[in-house]
Amino acid sequence: MHIHVVGVDHESASLSALASVGPADALAARVMAREPAIAGAVLLSTCNRFELVTDVCDGTDADTVLALVRRELEALCPQVDPLMLAGLSVTSDEAAVRHLFTVGAGLLSAVIGDKQVAGQLRRAYESASERGQCTARLHRLFHSCLHTSRTVASTTSLGAVGRSAAGVGLDLATRGRADLRGTRVLLVGTGSFARVVVAELVSRRAKEIMCWSASGRAPEFAAHHQVRPVPGGSLVAALREAQLVVTCSGNGVVLDEQTVLAARPELAAPAVADFPVVDLSLAGDVAASVAQLPGVRVVSLAEVVAKANGTQAEVIEEAQRVVEHGVREYLAKERSRAADPLVAALRQHVAMLVDAEIARCHAKESEEVAAAVERSLRHAAGTLLHTPMVRVSQLVEQGRLEECTEALDTLFGIEVEQ
């Protein structure tokens, strides 16, 4: 059996290309139905990642799985962006395991340390499990992956990197001013990262945080956070009040040149104002033309991420070490499972020899003597088997399964099918 991960993310395809595979929930079931060698499949589909994790029998290679996924995606999503299909790639076995663990830890997110991905991974696994699409191997893989993700969150400060990204964006926008007392801030967006931004703004003592959402969720968000909701039709009015804007909606462009100038026409004049806008949206909430306005200074996510990741190098390295430990532990356990047939065969071989000797003893000796001999033989067999069985497991964990199989055949005439 092999683990193959077929996928594409924000690094290899645009967000619009990824969005073109929205109705692909049935992909896992379809590839399993088309190819019996695919014993299990879990689909992780988010706004910036689309990956199918498969458990595949020997004899079906990675390229076959990749080609099948492409065909089924085209059938499921006739309007799929060709760039999405072109970006699909496949990783296998140890590399696939390491990739999944790294994704789960948030180390491959657009903003490193993003906590959302662990929940998305868990929900993808639970959904596949409920549908009967998980093999025992996939169950073990996802349990280990999620356990490592929790370990990263609890033993490192990587979870704070997302907050640091918000902090870095504000530092860049305010030229390092940590105290925002007296500043009115307009927050655009109400998602999980908006919560991080609010926490950062509150810690910097912003005078007021106004919140506007294109989806109309600002009042709901305001019920649980220290923000003033802005009605849907009042974005221009809120822009007039704001001294700083932070966007993180992820819904595409919500601030265009027309809207900004309707609120602040003076920003079109050179050297009149310095209006800071921090765009923390992966999709880009601010139109490129806004950044061209003489009075506006836009801090992009790319700029923020480059700065944030640079300041978090040690934390990222620490998290990577935790991930690598989790990967090694999982792979060692999986390899040790391959020792089970060898250990069982060795135990059975010795048990047959012991049983035969005990039968001869019962035929020749009294019950009392035979019982004593049986106890001694079984104890001795267990003692003698302990070290070889432990060594077999250790050697198989080291990848020496074939050597152990040959040794049993050579020394004892025990043949074990792999």
Short mmCIF file of C-alpha atoms in Angstrom, two decimals:
data_model
loop_
_atom_site.label_atom_id
_atom_site.label_comp_id
_atom_site.label_asym_id
_atom_site.label_seq_id
_atom_site.Cartn_x
_atom_site.Cartn_y
_atom_site.Cartn_z
CA MET A 1 0.00 0.00 0.00
CA HIS A 2 1.13 3.55 -0.76
CA ILE A 3 0.05 7.04 0.27
CA HIS A 4 -0.27 9.41 -2.69
CA VAL A 5 -1.31 13.07 -2.27
CA VAL A 6 -2.56 14.76 -5.43
CA GLY A 7 -3.03 18.47 -5.05
CA VAL A 8 -2.54 22.13 -5.84
CA ASP A 9 -2.30 25.19 -3.61
CA HIS A 10 -1.99 28.98 -3.73
CA GLU A 11 1.67 28.66 -4.68
CA SER A 12 0.99 26.72 -7.88
CA ALA A 13 -2.39 28.15 -8.95
CA SER A 14 -4.28 31.40 -8.49
CA LEU A 15 -7.15 31.64 -6.03
CA SER A 16 -9.60 32.07 -8.89
CA ALA A 17 -8.27 28.85 -10.45
CA LEU A 18 -8.70 27.04 -7.13
CA ALA A 19 -12.22 28.41 -6.80
CA SER A 20 -13.15 26.81 -10.13
CA VAL A 21 -13.25 23.36 -8.47
CA GLY A 22 -15.79 24.34 -5.83
CA PRO A 23 -18.35 21.55 -6.51
CA ALA A 24 -15.84 18.67 -6.24
CA ASP A 25 -17.05 17.06 -3.00
CA ALA A 26 -17.74 13.78 -4.79
CA LEU A 27 -14.17 13.47 -6.07
CA ALA A 28 -13.02 10.96 -3.44
CA ALA A 29 -15.94 8.61 -4.07
CA ARG A 30 -15.50 8.86 -7.84
CA VAL A 31 -11.81 7.99 -7.92
CA MET A 32 -12.40 5.07 -5.54
CA ALA A 33 -15.18 3.79 -7.80
CA ARG A 34 -13.11 4.19 -10.97
CA GLU A 35 -9.96 2.56 -9.60
CA PRO A 36 -10.40 -0.38 -7.19
CA ALA A 37 -6.73 -0.10 -6.20
CA ILE A 38 -7.57 3.16 -4.42
CA ALA A 39 -8.73 1.76 -1.10
CA GLY A 40 -9.35 5.10 0.60
CA ALA A 41 -9.40 8.83 -0.15
CA VAL A 42 -9.75 12.05 1.85
CA LEU A 43 -10.37 15.40 0.14
CA LEU A 44 -9.03 18.61 1.70
CA SER A 45 -10.57 21.56 -0.14
CA THR A 46 -10.09 25.13 1.11
CA CYS A 47 -9.88 28.58 -0.47
CA ASN A 48 -6.12 28.17 -1.00
CA ARG A 49 -5.58 24.40 -1.10
CA PHE A 50 -7.08 21.41 -2.93
CA GLU A 51 -5.60 18.01 -2.11
CA LEU A 52 -6.75 14.41 -2.33
CA VAL A 53 -4.99 12.04 0.08
CA THR A 54 -5.22 8.45 -1.17
CA ASP A 55 -4.29 5.00 0.11
CA VAL A 56 -3.41 2.94 -2.95
CA CYS A 57 -2.57 -0.74 -3.40
CA ASP A 58 0.75 -1.85 -4.86
CA GLY A 59 0.79 -1.96 -8.65
CA THR A 60 -0.92 1.39 -9.21
CA ASP A 61 1.66 4.14 -9.49
CA ALA A 62 1.47 7.82 -8.61
CA ASP A 63 1.15 9.01 -12.21
CA THR A 64 -1.90 6.79 -12.71
CA VAL A 65 -3.57 8.32 -9.67
CA LEU A 66 -2.68 11.85 -10.83
CA ALA A 67 -4.13 11.26 -14.31
CA LEU A 68 -7.31 9.78 -12.81
CA VAL A 69 -7.82 12.77 -10.52
CA ARG A 70 -7.42 15.15 -13.47
CA ARG A 71 -10.02 13.24 -15.51
CA GLU A 72 -12.52 13.09 -12.69
CA LEU A 73 -12.10 16.78 -11.88
CA GLU A 74 -12.82 17.67 -15.51
CA ALA A 75 -15.93 15.47 -15.41
CA LEU A 76 -17.14 16.91 -12.09
CA CYS A 77 -16.30 20.53 -12.91
CA PRO A 78 -16.64 21.23 -16.65
CA GLN A 79 -15.69 24.87 -16.03
CA VAL A 80 -12.51 24.02 -14.14
CA ASP A 81 -9.67 26.43 -14.87
CA PRO A 82 -6.95 24.75 -17.00
CA LEU A 83 -4.36 26.40 -14.73
CA MET A 84 -5.82 24.46 -11.82
CA LEU A 85 -5.37 21.16 -13.66
CA ALA A 86 -1.89 22.15 -14.83
CA GLY A 87 -0.89 22.93 -11.25
CA LEU A 88 -1.85 19.49 -9.94
CA SER A 89 1.10 17.43 -8.75
CA VAL A 90 1.57 14.25 -6.74
CA THR A 91 3.79 13.29 -3.80
CA SER A 92 4.11 9.77 -2.49
CA ASP A 93 4.86 7.72 0.60
CA GLU A 94 7.30 9.40 3.01
CA ALA A 95 7.25 12.70 1.10
CA ALA A 96 3.44 12.63 1.11
CA VAL A 97 3.33 11.96 4.85
CA ARG A 98 5.77 14.79 5.54
CA HIS A 99 3.75 17.12 3.32
CA LEU A 100 0.49 16.35 5.13
CA PHE A 101 2.07 16.84 8.58
CA THR A 102 3.57 20.15 7.44
CA VAL A 103 0.23 21.33 6.08
CA GLY A 104 -1.53 20.36 9.31
CA ALA A 105 0.95 22.35 11.37
CA GLY A 106 0.23 25.50 9.36
CA LEU A 107 3.75 25.67 7.93
CA LEU A 108 2.56 25.75 4.31
CA SER A 109 -0.20 28.33 4.80
CA ALA A 110 -0.05 31.72 3.09
CA VAL A 111 0.52 33.19 6.54
CA ILE A 112 2.66 30.66 8.39
CA GLY A 113 1.01 29.54 11.61
CA ASP A 114 -2.57 29.80 10.31
CA LYS A 115 -4.67 27.85 12.81
CA GLN A 116 -7.58 27.30 10.44
CA VAL A 117 -5.92 24.54 8.45
CA ALA A 118 -5.83 22.08 11.37
CA GLY A 119 -9.59 22.38 11.75
CA GLN A 120 -10.09 22.05 8.01
CA LEU A 121 -7.93 18.93 7.97
CA ARG A 122 -9.86 17.43 10.88
CA ARG A 123 -13.23 18.11 9.24
CA ALA A 124 -12.03 16.61 5.94
CA TYR A 125 -10.93 13.46 7.76
CA GLU A 126 -14.13 13.18 9.78
CA SER A 127 -16.25 13.63 6.66
CA ALA A 128 -14.36 10.91 4.79
CA SER A 129 -14.56 8.64 7.82
CA GLU A 130 -18.33 9.07 8.06
CA ARG A 131 -18.64 8.13 4.38
CA GLY A 132 -16.55 5.00 4.82
CA GLN A 133 -13.72 6.34 2.65
CA CYS A 134 -10.93 5.90 5.22
CA THR A 135 -8.76 2.80 5.45
CA ALA A 136 -7.12 1.80 8.74
CA ARG A 137 -3.92 3.26 7.34
CA LEU A 138 -5.59 6.63 6.64
CA HIS A 139 -7.12 6.62 10.12
CA ARG A 140 -3.66 6.19 11.64
CA LEU A 141 -2.15 8.82 9.33
CA PHE A 142 -4.69 11.53 10.13
CA HIS A 143 -4.72 10.77 13.86
CA SER A 144 -0.92 11.14 13.92
CA CYS A 145 -1.01 14.26 11.75
CA LEU A 146 -3.60 15.99 13.94
CA HIS A 147 -1.76 14.93 17.10
CA THR A 148 1.43 16.53 15.77
CA SER A 149 -0.52 19.66 14.82
CA ARG A 150 -1.77 19.95 18.41
CA THR A 151 1.76 19.41 19.70
CA VAL A 152 3.06 22.24 17.53
CA ALA A 153 0.29 24.51 18.83
CA SER A 154 0.90 23.61 22.50
CA THR A 155 4.70 23.48 22.59
CA THR A 156 5.71 26.30 20.23
CA SER A 157 4.60 29.87 19.67
CA LEU A 158 3.89 29.20 15.99
CA GLY A 159 0.20 29.85 16.63
CA ALA A 160 1.17 33.44 17.38
CA VAL A 161 2.72 33.92 13.95
CA GLY A 162 -0.68 34.82 12.49
CA ARG A 163 -1.03 37.47 15.14
CA SER A 164 2.51 38.60 14.44
CA ALA A 165 1.61 39.00 10.76
CA ALA A 166 -1.16 41.40 11.77
CA GLY A 167 1.27 43.19 14.04
CA VAL A 168 3.91 43.43 11.32
CA GLY A 169 1.32 44.85 8.91
CA LEU A 170 0.36 47.52 11.42
CA ASP A 171 4.01 48.28 12.13
CA LEU A 172 4.65 48.77 8.42
CA ALA A 173 1.54 50.91 7.99
CA THR A 174 2.20 53.13 11.02
CA ARG A 175 5.99 53.18 10.61
CA GLY A 176 6.54 51.24 13.83
CA ARG A 177 4.09 53.15 16.04
CA ALA A 178 2.95 50.61 18.64
CA ASP A 179 0.51 52.92 20.41
CA LEU A 180 -2.64 53.61 18.34
CA ARG A 181 -4.42 55.72 20.93
CA GLY A 182 -6.52 58.34 19.20
CA THR A 183 -6.68 56.31 15.98
CA ARG A 184 -9.96 55.27 14.36
CA VAL A 185 -9.52 52.03 12.44
CA LEU A 186 -11.80 50.54 9.80
CA LEU A 187 -11.63 46.74 9.66
CA VAL A 188 -12.97 45.11 6.48
CA GLY A 189 -13.83 41.44 7.05
CA THR A 190 -15.21 39.22 9.80
CA GLY A 191 -13.37 35.92 9.32
CA SER A 192 -11.00 34.14 11.67
CA PHE A 193 -8.10 36.44 10.80
CA ALA A 194 -10.29 39.45 11.59
CA ARG A 195 -10.35 38.21 15.19
CA VAL A 196 -6.56 38.24 15.20
CA VAL A 197 -6.49 41.79 13.83
CA VAL A 198 -8.96 42.99 16.46
CA ALA A 199 -6.86 41.49 19.24
CA GLU A 200 -3.80 43.28 17.88
CA LEU A 201 -5.64 46.60 17.56
CA VAL A 202 -7.04 46.32 21.08
CA SER A 203 -3.58 45.57 22.47
CA ARG A 204 -2.35 48.74 20.73
CA ARG A 205 -5.17 50.76 22.31
CA ALA A 206 -6.87 51.89 19.11
CA LYS A 207 -9.46 54.57 19.91
CA GLU A 208 -12.21 52.84 17.94
CA ILE A 209 -12.49 49.84 15.63
CA MET A 210 -15.24 50.03 13.02
CA CYS A 211 -16.09 46.80 11.21
CA TRP A 212 -17.64 46.45 7.75
CA SER A 213 -18.40 43.21 5.92
CA ALA A 214 -19.54 42.71 2.35
CA SER A 215 -21.50 39.68 3.55
CA GLY A 216 -23.39 41.69 6.17
CA ARG A 217 -21.92 39.78 9.14
CA ALA A 218 -20.54 42.85 10.90
CA PRO A 219 -23.33 43.03 13.55
CA GLU A 220 -22.84 39.35 14.42
CA PHE A 221 -19.08 39.86 14.65
CA ALA A 222 -19.53 42.96 16.79
CA ALA A 223 -21.62 40.98 19.30
CA HIS A 224 -18.48 39.08 20.30
CA HIS A 225 -15.70 41.61 19.66
CA GLN A 226 -14.81 45.17 20.60
CA VAL A 227 -15.89 46.72 17.32
CA ARG A 228 -18.62 49.01 16.05
CA PRO A 229 -20.52 47.46 13.14
CA VAL A 230 -20.84 49.52 9.98
CA PRO A 231 -24.06 49.04 7.97
CA GLY A 232 -23.65 47.57 4.51
CA GLY A 233 -24.33 50.83 2.69
CA SER A 234 -22.12 52.96 4.91
CA LEU A 235 -18.64 51.94 3.74
CA VAL A 236 -17.92 55.38 2.25
CA ALA A 237 -18.99 57.12 5.49
CA ALA A 238 -16.77 54.80 7.53
CA LEU A 239 -13.82 55.53 5.24
CA ARG A 240 -14.30 59.25 5.93
CA GLU A 241 -13.96 58.60 9.66
CA ALA A 242 -11.06 56.16 9.47
CA GLN A 243 -7.43 57.06 9.90
CA LEU A 244 -6.25 53.51 9.16
CA VAL A 245 -7.84 50.68 7.16
CA VAL A 246 -7.13 46.95 7.58
CA THR A 247 -8.73 44.50 5.14
CA CYS A 248 -8.91 40.72 5.51
CA SER A 249 -12.20 39.68 3.93
CA GLY A 250 -10.92 37.32 1.25
CA ASN A 251 -13.91 38.12 -0.97
CA GLY A 252 -11.96 39.77 -3.75
CA VAL A 253 -11.67 43.51 -4.29
CA VAL A 254 -13.88 45.47 -1.89
CA LEU A 255 -11.94 48.74 -1.88
CA ASP A 256 -11.64 50.26 -5.33
CA GLU A 257 -10.46 53.68 -6.40
CA GLN A 258 -13.99 55.02 -6.86
CA THR A 259 -15.06 54.07 -3.34
CA VAL A 260 -11.92 55.48 -1.74
CA LEU A 261 -12.13 58.78 -3.61
CA ALA A 262 -15.85 59.11 -2.86
CA ALA A 263 -14.90 59.18 0.80
CA ARG A 264 -11.54 60.95 0.59
CA PRO A 265 -11.18 62.94 -2.66
CA GLU A 266 -8.10 64.68 -1.29
CA LEU A 267 -6.16 61.40 -1.63
CA ALA A 268 -5.95 61.99 -5.38
CA ALA A 269 -3.77 65.05 -4.84
CA PRO A 270 0.00 64.56 -4.44
CA ALA A 271 1.60 65.08 -1.03
CA VAL A 272 -1.68 66.00 0.60
CA ALA A 273 -2.22 62.97 2.84
CA ASP A 274 -0.67 59.71 3.96
CA PHE A 275 -3.61 57.35 4.33
CA PRO A 276 -2.41 53.83 5.37
CA VAL A 277 -4.23 50.69 4.15
CA VAL A 278 -3.12 47.20 5.22
CA ASP A 279 -4.38 44.46 2.88
CA LEU A 280 -4.09 41.13 4.70
CA SER A 281 -6.36 39.23 2.31
CA LEU A 282 -4.89 36.37 0.33
CA ALA A 283 -7.22 37.22 -2.56
CA GLY A 284 -6.44 40.92 -2.35
CA ASP A 285 -9.19 43.23 -1.04
CA VAL A 286 -7.67 46.44 -2.39
CA ALA A 287 -7.62 47.33 -6.08
CA ALA A 288 -4.22 47.98 -7.61
CA SER A 289 -5.40 51.44 -8.66
CA VAL A 290 -5.86 52.41 -4.99
CA ALA A 291 -2.17 51.89 -4.37
CA GLN A 292 -1.47 54.31 -7.20
CA LEU A 293 -3.30 57.17 -5.49
CA PRO A 294 -0.72 59.73 -4.30
CA GLY A 295 -2.21 60.01 -0.82
CA VAL A 296 -2.59 56.29 -0.12
CA ARG A 297 0.04 53.90 1.19
CA VAL A 298 -0.98 50.23 0.74
CA VAL A 299 0.85 47.52 2.67
CA SER A 300 0.31 44.22 0.82
CA LEU A 301 0.09 40.72 2.29
CA ALA A 302 3.22 39.70 0.38
CA GLU A 303 5.14 42.48 2.10
CA VAL A 304 3.70 41.53 5.49
CA VAL A 305 4.39 37.81 5.10
CA ALA A 306 7.98 38.38 4.00
CA LYS A 307 8.60 40.53 7.06
CA ALA A 308 6.64 38.34 9.49
CA ASN A 309 8.24 35.08 8.42
CA GLY A 310 11.67 36.63 8.64
CA THR A 311 11.07 37.69 12.24
CA GLN A 312 9.69 34.25 13.13
CA ALA A 313 12.54 32.16 11.72
CA GLU A 314 13.41 30.53 15.06
CA VAL A 315 9.79 29.69 15.86
CA ILE A 316 9.30 28.20 12.40
CA GLU A 317 12.42 26.07 12.77
CA GLU A 318 11.20 24.86 16.16
CA ALA A 319 7.83 23.90 14.68
CA GLN A 320 9.55 22.12 11.81
CA ARG A 321 11.52 20.03 14.32
CA VAL A 322 8.28 19.01 16.03
CA VAL A 323 6.78 18.07 12.66
CA GLU A 324 9.85 16.06 11.70
CA HIS A 325 9.70 14.17 15.00
CA GLY A 326 6.03 13.38 14.39
CA VAL A 327 6.78 12.17 10.87
CA ARG A 328 9.62 9.92 12.04
CA GLU A 329 7.47 8.48 14.82
CA TYR A 330 4.58 7.76 12.47
CA LEU A 331 6.81 6.15 9.82
CA ALA A 332 8.58 4.01 12.43
CA LYS A 333 5.25 2.73 13.73
CA GLU A 334 4.06 1.98 10.22
CA ARG A 335 7.25 0.10 9.41
CA SER A 336 7.01 -1.85 12.65
CA ARG A 337 3.58 -3.08 11.60
CA ALA A 338 5.31 -4.89 8.74
CA ALA A 339 7.10 -6.98 11.39
CA ASP A 340 3.82 -8.45 12.68
CA PRO A 341 3.64 -11.31 10.12
CA LEU A 342 7.29 -12.22 10.78
CA VAL A 343 6.85 -12.21 14.56
CA ALA A 344 3.63 -14.24 14.25
CA ALA A 345 5.33 -16.78 11.97
CA LEU A 346 8.30 -17.16 14.32
CA ARG A 347 6.03 -17.54 17.32
CA GLN A 348 3.89 -20.11 15.49
CA HIS A 349 6.98 -22.09 14.38
CA VAL A 350 8.34 -22.32 17.93
CA ALA A 351 4.87 -23.09 19.35
CA MET A 352 4.53 -26.06 16.96
CA LEU A 353 7.91 -27.45 18.07
CA VAL A 354 7.05 -26.97 21.74
CA ASP A 355 3.59 -28.54 21.32
CA ALA A 356 5.12 -31.58 19.61
CA GLU A 357 7.64 -32.08 22.40
CA ILE A 358 4.95 -31.67 25.07
CA ALA A 359 2.78 -34.28 23.29
CA ARG A 360 5.67 -36.77 23.34
CA CYS A 361 6.24 -36.09 27.02
CA HIS A 362 2.58 -36.69 27.84
CA ALA A 363 2.73 -40.00 25.97
CA LYS A 364 5.76 -41.25 27.97
CA GLU A 365 5.58 -39.60 31.39
CA SER A 366 3.09 -39.19 34.19
CA GLU A 367 0.69 -36.26 34.11
CA GLU A 368 2.57 -34.58 36.95
CA VAL A 369 5.92 -34.81 35.16
CA ALA A 370 4.40 -33.85 31.80
CA ALA A 371 2.74 -30.80 33.35
CA ALA A 372 6.03 -29.68 34.89
CA VAL A 373 7.86 -30.16 31.58
CA GLU A 374 5.16 -28.19 29.73
CA ARG A 375 5.48 -25.25 32.12
CA SER A 376 9.24 -25.24 31.73
CA LEU A 377 9.18 -25.53 27.96
CA ARG A 378 6.63 -22.78 27.49
CA HIS A 379 8.53 -20.46 29.85
CA ALA A 380 11.82 -21.20 28.10
CA ALA A 381 10.25 -20.65 24.66
CA GLY A 382 8.85 -17.30 25.72
CA THR A 383 12.20 -16.23 27.15
CA LEU A 384 14.12 -17.34 24.05
CA LEU A 385 11.65 -15.64 21.68
CA HIS A 386 11.63 -12.27 23.42
CA THR A 387 14.93 -10.92 22.12
CA PRO A 388 14.54 -12.16 18.50
CA MET A 389 11.03 -10.71 18.29
CA VAL A 390 12.18 -7.36 19.66
CA ARG A 391 15.13 -7.31 17.25
CA VAL A 392 12.90 -8.17 14.29
CA SER A 393 10.63 -5.24 15.13
CA GLN A 394 13.58 -2.89 15.53
CA LEU A 395 15.20 -3.97 12.28
CA VAL A 396 11.95 -3.67 10.33
CA GLU A 397 11.50 -0.12 11.72
CA GLN A 398 14.93 0.62 10.25
CA GLY A 399 13.71 -0.54 6.83
CA ARG A 400 15.38 -3.98 6.94
CA LEU A 401 12.24 -6.05 6.39
CA GLU A 402 13.70 -8.02 3.49
CA GLU A 403 16.80 -8.98 5.52
CA CYS A 404 14.64 -10.25 8.40
CA THR A 405 12.42 -12.23 6.04
CA GLU A 406 15.46 -13.89 4.45
CA ALA A 407 16.98 -14.62 7.87
CA LEU A 408 13.87 -16.49 9.05
CA ASP A 409 13.86 -18.53 5.87
CA THR A 410 17.58 -19.28 6.06
CA LEU A 411 17.77 -20.11 9.78
CA PHE A 412 14.42 -21.76 10.43
CA GLY A 413 12.92 -22.52 7.03
CA ILE A 414 10.06 -20.12 7.79
CA GLU A 415 8.58 -18.57 4.65
CA VAL A 416 6.58 -15.37 5.13
CA GLU A 417 4.70 -13.82 2.21
CA GLN A 418 5.03 -10.04 1.94
#
